[in-house]
mmCIF file of N, CA, C and O in Angstrom:
data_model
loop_
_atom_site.group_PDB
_atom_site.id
_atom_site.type_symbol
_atom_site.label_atom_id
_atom_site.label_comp_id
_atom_site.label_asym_id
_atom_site.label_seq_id
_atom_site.Cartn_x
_atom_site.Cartn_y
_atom_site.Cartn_z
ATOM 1 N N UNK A 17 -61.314 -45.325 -26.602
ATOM 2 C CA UNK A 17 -60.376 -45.774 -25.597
ATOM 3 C C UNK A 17 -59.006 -45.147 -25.816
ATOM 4 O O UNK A 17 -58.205 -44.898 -24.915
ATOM 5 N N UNK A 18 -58.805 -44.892 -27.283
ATOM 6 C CA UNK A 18 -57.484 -44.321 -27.279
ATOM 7 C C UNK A 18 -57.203 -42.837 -26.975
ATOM 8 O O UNK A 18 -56.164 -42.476 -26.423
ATOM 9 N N UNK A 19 -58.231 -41.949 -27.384
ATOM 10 C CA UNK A 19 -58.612 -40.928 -26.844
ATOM 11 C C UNK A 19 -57.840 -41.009 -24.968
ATOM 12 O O UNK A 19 -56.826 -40.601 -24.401
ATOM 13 N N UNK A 20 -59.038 -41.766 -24.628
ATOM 14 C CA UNK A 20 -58.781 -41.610 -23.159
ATOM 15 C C UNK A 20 -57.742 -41.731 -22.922
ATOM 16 O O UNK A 20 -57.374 -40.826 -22.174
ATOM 17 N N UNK A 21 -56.538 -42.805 -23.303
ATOM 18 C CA UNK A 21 -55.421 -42.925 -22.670
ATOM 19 C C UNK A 21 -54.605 -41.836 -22.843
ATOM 20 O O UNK A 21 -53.741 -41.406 -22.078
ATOM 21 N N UNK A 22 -55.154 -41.194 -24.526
ATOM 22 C CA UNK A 22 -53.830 -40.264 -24.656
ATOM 23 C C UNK A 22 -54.523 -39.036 -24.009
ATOM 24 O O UNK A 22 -55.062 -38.555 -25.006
ATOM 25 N N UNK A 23 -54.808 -38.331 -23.115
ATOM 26 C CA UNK A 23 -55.865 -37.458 -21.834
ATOM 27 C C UNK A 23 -54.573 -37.602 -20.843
ATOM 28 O O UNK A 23 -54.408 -38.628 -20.182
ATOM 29 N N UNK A 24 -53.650 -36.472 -20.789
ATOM 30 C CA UNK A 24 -52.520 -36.701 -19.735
ATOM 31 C C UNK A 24 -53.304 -36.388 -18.501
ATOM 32 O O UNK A 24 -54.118 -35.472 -18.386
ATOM 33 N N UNK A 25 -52.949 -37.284 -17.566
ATOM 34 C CA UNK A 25 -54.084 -37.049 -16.646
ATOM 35 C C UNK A 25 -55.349 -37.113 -16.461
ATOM 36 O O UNK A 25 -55.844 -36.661 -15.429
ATOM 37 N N UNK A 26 -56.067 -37.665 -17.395
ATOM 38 C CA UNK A 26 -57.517 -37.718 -17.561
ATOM 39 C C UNK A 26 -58.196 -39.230 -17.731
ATOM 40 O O UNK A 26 -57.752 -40.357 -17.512
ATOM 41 N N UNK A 27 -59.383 -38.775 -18.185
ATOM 42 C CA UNK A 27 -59.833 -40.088 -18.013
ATOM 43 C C UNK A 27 -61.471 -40.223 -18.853
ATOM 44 O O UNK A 27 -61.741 -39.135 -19.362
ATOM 45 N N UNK A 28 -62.303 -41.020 -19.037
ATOM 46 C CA UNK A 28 -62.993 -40.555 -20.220
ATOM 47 C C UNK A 28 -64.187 -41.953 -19.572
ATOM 48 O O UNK A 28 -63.891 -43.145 -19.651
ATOM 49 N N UNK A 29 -65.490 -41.438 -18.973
ATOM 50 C CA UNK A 29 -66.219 -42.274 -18.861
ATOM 51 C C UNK A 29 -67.521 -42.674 -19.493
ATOM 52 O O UNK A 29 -67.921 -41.544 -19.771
ATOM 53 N N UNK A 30 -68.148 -43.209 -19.774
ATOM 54 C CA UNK A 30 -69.354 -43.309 -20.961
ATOM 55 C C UNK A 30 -70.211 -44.131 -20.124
ATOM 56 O O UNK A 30 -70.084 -45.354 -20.188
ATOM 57 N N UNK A 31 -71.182 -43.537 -19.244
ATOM 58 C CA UNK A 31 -72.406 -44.663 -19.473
ATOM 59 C C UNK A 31 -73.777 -44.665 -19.925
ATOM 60 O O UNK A 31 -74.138 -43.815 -20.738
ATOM 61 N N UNK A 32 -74.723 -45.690 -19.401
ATOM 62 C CA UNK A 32 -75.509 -45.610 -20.354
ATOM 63 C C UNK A 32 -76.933 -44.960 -19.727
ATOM 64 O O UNK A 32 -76.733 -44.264 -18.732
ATOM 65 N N UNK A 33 -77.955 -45.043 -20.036
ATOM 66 C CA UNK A 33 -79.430 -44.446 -19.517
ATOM 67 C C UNK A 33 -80.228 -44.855 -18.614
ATOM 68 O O UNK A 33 -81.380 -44.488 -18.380
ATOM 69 N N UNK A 34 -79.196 -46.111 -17.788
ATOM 70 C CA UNK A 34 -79.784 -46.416 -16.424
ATOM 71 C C UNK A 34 -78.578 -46.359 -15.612
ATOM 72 O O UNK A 34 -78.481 -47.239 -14.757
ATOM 73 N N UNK A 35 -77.386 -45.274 -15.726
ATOM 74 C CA UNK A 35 -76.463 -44.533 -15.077
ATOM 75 C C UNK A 35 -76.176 -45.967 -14.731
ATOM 76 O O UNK A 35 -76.424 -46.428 -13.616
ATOM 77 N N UNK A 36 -75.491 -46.865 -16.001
ATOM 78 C CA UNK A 36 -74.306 -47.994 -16.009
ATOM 79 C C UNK A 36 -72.762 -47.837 -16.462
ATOM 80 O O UNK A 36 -72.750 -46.971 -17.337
ATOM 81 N N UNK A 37 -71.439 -48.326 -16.221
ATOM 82 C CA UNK A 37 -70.721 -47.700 -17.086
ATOM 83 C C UNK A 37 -70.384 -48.593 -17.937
ATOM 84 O O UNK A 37 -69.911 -49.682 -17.613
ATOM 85 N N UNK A 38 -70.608 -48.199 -19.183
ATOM 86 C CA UNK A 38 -69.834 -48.783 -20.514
ATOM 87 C C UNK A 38 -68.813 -49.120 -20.437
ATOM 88 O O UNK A 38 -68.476 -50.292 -20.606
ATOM 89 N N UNK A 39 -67.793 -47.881 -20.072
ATOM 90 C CA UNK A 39 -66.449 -47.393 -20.243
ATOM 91 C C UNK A 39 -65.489 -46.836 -19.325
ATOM 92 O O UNK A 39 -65.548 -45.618 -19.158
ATOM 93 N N UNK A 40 -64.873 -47.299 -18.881
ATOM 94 C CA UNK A 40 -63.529 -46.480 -17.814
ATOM 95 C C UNK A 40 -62.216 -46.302 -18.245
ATOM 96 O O UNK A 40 -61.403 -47.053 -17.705
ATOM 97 N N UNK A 41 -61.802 -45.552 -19.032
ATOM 98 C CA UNK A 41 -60.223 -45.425 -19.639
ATOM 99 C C UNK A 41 -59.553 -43.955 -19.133
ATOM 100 O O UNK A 41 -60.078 -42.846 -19.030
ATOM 101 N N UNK A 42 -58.246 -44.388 -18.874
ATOM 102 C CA UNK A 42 -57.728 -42.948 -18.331
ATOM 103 C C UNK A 42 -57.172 -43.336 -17.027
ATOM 104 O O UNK A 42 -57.710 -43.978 -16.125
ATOM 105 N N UNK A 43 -55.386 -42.562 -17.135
ATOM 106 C CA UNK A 43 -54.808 -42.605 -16.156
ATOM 107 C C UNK A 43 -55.188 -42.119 -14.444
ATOM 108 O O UNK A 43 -54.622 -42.453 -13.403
ATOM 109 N N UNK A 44 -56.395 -41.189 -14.675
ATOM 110 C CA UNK A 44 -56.486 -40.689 -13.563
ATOM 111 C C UNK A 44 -57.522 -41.366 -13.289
ATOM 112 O O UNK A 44 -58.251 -40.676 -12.577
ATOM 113 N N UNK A 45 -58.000 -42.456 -13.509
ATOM 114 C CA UNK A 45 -58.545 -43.426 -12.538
ATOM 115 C C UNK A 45 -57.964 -43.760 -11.749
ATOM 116 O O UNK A 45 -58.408 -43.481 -10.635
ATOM 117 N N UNK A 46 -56.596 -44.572 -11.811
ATOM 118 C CA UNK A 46 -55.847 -45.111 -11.048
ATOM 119 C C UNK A 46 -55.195 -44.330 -9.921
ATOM 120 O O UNK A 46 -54.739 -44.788 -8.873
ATOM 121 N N UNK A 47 -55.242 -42.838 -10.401
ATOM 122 C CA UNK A 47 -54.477 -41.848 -9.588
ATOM 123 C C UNK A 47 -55.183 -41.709 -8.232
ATOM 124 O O UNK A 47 -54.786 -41.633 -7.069
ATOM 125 N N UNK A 48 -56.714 -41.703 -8.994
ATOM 126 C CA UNK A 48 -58.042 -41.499 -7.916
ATOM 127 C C UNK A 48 -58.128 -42.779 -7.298
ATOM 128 O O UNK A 48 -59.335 -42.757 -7.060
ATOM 129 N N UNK A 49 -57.718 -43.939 -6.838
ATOM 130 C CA UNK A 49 -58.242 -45.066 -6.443
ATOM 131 C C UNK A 49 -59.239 -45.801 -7.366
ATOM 132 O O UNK A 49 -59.932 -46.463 -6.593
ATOM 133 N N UNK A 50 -59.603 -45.989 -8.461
ATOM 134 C CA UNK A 50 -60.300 -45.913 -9.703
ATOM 135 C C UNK A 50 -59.878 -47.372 -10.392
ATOM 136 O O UNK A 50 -58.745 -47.255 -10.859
ATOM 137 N N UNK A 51 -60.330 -48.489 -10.572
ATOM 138 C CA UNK A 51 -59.938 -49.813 -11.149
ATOM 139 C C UNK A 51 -60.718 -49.651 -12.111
ATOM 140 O O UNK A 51 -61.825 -49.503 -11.592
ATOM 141 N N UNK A 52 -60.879 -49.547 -13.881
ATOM 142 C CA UNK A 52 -61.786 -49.652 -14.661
ATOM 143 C C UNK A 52 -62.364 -51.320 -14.651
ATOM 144 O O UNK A 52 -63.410 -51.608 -15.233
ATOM 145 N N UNK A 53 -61.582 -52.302 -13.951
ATOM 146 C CA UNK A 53 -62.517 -53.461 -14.404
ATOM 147 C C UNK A 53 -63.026 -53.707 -13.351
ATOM 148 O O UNK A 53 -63.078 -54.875 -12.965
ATOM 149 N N UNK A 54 -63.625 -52.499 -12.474
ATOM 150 C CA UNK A 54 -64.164 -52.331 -10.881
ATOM 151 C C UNK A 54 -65.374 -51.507 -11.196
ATOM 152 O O UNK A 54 -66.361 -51.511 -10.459
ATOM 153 N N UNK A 55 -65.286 -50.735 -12.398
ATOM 154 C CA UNK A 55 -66.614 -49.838 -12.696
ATOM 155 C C UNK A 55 -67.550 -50.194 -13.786
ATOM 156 O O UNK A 55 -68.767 -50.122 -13.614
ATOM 157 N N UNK A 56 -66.949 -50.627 -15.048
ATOM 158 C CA UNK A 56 -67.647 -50.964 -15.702
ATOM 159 C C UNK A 56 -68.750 -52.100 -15.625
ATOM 160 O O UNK A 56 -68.420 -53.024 -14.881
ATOM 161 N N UNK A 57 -69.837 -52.218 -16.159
ATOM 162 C CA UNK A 57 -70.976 -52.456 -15.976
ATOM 163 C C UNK A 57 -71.702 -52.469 -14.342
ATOM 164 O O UNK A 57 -72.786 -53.002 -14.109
ATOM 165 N N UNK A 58 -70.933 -51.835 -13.402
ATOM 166 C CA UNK A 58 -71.383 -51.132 -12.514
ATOM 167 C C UNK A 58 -72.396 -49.590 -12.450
ATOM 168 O O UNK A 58 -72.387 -48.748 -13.349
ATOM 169 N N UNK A 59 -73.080 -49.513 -11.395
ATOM 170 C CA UNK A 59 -74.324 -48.075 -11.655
ATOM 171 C C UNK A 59 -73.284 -47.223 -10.933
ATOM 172 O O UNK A 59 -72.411 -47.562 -10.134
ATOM 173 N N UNK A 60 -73.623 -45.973 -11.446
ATOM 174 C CA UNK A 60 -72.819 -44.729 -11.120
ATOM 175 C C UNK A 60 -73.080 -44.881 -9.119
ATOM 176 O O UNK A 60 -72.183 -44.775 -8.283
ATOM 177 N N UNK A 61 -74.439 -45.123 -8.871
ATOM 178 C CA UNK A 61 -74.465 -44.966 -7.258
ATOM 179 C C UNK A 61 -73.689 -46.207 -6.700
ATOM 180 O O UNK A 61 -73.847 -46.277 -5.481
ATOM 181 N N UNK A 62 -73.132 -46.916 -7.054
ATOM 182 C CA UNK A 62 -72.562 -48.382 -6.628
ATOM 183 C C UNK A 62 -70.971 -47.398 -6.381
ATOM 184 O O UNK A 62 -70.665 -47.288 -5.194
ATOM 185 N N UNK A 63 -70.069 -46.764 -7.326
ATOM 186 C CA UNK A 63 -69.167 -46.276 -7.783
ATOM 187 C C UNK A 63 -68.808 -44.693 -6.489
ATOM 188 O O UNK A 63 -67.964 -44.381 -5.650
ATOM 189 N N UNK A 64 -69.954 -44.187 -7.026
ATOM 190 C CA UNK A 64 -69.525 -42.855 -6.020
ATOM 191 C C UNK A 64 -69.624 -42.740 -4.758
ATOM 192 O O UNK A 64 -70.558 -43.238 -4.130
ATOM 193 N N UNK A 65 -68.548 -41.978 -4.153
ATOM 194 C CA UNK A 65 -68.772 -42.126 -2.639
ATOM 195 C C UNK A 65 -70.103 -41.067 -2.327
ATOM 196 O O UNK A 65 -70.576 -40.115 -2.948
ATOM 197 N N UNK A 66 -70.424 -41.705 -1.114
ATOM 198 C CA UNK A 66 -72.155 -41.075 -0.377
ATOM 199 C C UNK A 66 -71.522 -39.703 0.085
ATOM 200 O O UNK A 66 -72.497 -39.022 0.404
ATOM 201 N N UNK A 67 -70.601 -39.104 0.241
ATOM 202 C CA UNK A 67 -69.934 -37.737 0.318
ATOM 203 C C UNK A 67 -70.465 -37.071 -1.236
ATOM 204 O O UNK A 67 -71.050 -35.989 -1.270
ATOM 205 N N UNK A 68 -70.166 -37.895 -2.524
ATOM 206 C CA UNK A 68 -70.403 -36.806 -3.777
ATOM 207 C C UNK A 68 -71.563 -37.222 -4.290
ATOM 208 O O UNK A 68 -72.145 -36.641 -5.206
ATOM 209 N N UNK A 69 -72.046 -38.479 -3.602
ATOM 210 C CA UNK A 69 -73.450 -38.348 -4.466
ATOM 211 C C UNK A 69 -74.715 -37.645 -4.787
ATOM 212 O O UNK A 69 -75.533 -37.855 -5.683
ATOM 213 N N UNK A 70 -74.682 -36.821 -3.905
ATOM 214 C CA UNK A 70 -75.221 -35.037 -3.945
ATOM 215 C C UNK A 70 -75.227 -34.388 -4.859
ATOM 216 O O UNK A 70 -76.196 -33.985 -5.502
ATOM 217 N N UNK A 71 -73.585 -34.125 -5.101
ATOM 218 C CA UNK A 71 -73.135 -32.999 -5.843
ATOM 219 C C UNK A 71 -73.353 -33.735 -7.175
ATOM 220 O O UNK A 71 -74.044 -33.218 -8.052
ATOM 221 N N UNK A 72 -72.728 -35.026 -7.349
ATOM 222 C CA UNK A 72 -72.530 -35.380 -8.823
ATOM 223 C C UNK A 72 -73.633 -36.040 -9.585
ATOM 224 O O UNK A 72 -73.966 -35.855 -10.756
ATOM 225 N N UNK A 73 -74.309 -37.128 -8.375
ATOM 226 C CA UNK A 73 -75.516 -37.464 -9.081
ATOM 227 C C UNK A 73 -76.420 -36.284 -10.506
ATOM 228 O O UNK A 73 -76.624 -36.512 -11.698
ATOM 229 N N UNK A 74 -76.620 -35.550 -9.984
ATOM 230 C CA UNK A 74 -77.672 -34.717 -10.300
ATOM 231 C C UNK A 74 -77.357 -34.446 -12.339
ATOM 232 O O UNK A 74 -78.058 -34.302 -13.340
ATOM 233 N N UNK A 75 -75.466 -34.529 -11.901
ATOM 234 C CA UNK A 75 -75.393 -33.867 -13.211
ATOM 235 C C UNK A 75 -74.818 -35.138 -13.948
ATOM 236 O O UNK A 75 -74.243 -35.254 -15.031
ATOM 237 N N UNK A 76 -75.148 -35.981 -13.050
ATOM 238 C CA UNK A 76 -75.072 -37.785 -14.432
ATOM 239 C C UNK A 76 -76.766 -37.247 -15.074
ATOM 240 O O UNK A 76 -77.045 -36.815 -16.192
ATOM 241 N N UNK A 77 -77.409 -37.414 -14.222
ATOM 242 C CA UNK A 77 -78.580 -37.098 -14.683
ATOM 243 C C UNK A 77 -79.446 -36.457 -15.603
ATOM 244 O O UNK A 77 -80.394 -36.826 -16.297
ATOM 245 N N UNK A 78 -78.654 -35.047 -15.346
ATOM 246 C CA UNK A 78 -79.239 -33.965 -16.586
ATOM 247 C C UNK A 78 -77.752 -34.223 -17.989
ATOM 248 O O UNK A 78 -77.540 -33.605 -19.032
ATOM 249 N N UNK A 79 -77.226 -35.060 -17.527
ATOM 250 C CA UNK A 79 -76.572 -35.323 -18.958
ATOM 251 C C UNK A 79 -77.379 -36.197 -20.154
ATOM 252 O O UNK A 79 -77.272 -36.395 -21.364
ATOM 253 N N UNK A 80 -78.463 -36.686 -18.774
ATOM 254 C CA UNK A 80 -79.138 -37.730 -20.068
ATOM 255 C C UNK A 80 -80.373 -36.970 -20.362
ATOM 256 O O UNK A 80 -81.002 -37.512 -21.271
ATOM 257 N N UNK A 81 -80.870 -36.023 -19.955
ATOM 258 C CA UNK A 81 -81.369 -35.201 -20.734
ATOM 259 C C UNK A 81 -80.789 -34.209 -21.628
ATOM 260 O O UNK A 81 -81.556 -33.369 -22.100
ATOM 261 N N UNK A 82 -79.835 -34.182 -21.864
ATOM 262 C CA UNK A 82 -79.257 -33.735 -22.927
ATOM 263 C C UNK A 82 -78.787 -32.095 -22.696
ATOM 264 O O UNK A 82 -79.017 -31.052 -23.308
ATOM 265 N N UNK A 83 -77.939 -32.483 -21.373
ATOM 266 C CA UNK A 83 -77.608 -30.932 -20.988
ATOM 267 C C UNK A 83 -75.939 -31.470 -20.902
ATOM 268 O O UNK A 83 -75.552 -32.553 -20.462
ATOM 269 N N UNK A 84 -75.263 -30.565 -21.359
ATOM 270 C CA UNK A 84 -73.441 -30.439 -20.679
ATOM 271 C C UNK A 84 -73.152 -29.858 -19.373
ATOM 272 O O UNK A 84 -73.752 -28.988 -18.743
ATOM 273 N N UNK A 85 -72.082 -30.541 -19.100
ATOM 274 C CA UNK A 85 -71.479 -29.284 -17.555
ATOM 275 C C UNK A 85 -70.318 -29.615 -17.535
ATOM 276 O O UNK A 85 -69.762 -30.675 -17.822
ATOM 277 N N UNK A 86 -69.832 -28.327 -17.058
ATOM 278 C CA UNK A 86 -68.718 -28.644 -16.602
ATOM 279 C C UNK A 86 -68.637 -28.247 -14.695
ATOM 280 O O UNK A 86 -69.163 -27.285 -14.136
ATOM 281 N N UNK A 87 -68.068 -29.002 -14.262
ATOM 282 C CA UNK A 87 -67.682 -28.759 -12.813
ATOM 283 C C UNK A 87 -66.265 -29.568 -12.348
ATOM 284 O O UNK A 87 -65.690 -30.397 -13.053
ATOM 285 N N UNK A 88 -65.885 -29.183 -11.149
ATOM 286 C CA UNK A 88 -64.501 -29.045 -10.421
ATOM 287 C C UNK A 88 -65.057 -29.546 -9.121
ATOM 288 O O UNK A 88 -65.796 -28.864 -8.410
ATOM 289 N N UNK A 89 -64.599 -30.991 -8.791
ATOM 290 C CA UNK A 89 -64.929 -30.875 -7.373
ATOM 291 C C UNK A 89 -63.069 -31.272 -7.058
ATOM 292 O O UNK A 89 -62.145 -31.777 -7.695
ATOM 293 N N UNK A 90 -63.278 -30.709 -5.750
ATOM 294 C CA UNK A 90 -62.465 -30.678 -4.659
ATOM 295 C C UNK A 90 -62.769 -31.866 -3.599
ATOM 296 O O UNK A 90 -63.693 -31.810 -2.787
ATOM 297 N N UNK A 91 -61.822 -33.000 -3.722
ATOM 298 C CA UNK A 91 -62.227 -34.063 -2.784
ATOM 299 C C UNK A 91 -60.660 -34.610 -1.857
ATOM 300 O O UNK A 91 -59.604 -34.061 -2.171
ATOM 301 N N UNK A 92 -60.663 -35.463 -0.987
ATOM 302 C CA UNK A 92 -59.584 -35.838 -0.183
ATOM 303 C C UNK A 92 -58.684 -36.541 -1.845
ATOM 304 O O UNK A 92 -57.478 -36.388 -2.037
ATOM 305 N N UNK A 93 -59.178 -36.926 -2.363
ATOM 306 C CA UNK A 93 -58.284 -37.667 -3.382
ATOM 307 C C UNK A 93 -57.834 -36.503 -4.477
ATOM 308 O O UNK A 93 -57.198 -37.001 -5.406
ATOM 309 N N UNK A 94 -57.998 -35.224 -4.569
ATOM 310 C CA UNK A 94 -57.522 -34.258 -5.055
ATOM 311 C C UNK A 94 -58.781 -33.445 -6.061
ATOM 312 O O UNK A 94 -59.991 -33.558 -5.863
ATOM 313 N N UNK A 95 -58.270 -32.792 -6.932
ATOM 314 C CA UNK A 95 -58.905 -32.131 -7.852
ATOM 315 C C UNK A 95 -59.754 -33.040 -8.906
ATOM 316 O O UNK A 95 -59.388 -34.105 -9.403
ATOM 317 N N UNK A 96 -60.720 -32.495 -9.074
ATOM 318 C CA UNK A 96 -61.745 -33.266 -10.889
ATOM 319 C C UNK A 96 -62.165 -32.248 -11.287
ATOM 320 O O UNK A 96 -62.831 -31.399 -10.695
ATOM 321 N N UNK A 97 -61.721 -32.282 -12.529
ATOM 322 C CA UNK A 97 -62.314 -31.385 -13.281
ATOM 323 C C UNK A 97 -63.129 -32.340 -14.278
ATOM 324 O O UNK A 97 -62.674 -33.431 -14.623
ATOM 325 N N UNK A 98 -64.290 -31.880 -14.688
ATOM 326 C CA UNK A 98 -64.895 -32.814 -15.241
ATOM 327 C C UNK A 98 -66.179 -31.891 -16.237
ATOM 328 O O UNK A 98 -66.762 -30.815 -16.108
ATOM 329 N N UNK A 99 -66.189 -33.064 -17.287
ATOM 330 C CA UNK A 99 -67.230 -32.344 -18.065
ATOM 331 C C UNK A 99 -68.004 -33.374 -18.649
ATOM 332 O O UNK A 99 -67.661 -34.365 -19.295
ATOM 333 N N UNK A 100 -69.291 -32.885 -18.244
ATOM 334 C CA UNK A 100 -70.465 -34.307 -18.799
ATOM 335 C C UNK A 100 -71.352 -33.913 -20.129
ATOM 336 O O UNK A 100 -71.994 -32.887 -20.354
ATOM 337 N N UNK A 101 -71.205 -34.807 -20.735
ATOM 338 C CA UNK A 101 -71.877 -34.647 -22.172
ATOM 339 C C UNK A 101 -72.283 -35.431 -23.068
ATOM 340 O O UNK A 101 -71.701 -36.398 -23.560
ATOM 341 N N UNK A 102 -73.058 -35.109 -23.235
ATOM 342 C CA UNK A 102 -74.546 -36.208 -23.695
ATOM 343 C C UNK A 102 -74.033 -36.873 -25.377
ATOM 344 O O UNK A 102 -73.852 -36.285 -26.443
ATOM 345 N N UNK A 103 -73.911 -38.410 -24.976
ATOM 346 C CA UNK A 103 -73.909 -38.731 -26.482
ATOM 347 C C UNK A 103 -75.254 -38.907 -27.226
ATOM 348 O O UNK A 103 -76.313 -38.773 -26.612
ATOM 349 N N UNK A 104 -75.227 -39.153 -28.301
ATOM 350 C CA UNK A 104 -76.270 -39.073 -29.223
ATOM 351 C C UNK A 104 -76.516 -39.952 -29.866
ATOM 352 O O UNK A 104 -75.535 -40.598 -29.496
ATOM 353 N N UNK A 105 -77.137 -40.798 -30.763
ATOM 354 C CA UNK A 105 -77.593 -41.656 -31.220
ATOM 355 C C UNK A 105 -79.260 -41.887 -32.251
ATOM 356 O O UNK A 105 -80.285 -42.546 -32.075
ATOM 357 N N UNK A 106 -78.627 -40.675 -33.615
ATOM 358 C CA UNK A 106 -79.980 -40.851 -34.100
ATOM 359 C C UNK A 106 -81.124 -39.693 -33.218
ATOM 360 O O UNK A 106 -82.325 -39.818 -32.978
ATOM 361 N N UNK A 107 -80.359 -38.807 -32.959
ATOM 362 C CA UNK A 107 -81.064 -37.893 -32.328
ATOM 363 C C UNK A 107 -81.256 -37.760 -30.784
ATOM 364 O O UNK A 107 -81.465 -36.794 -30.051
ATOM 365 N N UNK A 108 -81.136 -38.822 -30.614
ATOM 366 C CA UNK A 108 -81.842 -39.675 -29.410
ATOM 367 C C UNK A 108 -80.488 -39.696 -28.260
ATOM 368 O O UNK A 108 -79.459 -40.232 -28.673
ATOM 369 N N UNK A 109 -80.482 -39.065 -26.686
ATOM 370 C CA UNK A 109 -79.283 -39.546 -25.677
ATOM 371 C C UNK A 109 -79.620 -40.641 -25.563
ATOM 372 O O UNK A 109 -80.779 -41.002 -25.357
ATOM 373 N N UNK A 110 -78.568 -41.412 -25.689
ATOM 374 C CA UNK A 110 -78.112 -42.737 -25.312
ATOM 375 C C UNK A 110 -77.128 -42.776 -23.930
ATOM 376 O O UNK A 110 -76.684 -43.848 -23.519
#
């Protein structure tokens, strides 16, 4: 969490293997319209608008198979740059 806050501009999300969120910390939630006690233990499809759930779904997804990405979307609420990456646990994505 402290991580995230100190992310000028950023923001740091963690969820879990039925695309729940753990975690929402980071100023640019709020920048984005973004309440962390609005996401957490919420599913990523509850959260994203039906405009990015296309683009972004896919790569919540292959994060839990144990792939990284990075991507940039371009939305009415501005720039994301974003990078998804698989935590670990004993070998195992969690």
């Amino acid at each position: 969490r402290q991580l995230a806050r100190a992310i000028p501009n950023g923001a740091v999300l963690i969820f879990d293997t039925n695309l729940v969120y753990m975690l929402a910390e980071g100023i640019a939630l709020s920048k984005h319209g973004y309440i962390k006690e609005q996401m957490v233990g919420r599913k990523v499809t509850d959260i994203l608008s039906p405009e990015t759930q296309p683009t972004l779904l896919p790569l919540y997804e292959a994060t839990l198979t144990g792939n990284s990405r990075d991507f940039t979307l371009e939305s009415e609420r501005g720039t994301f740059w974003t990078r998804f990456e698989p935590m670990y646990e004993k070998e195992q994505v969690t």
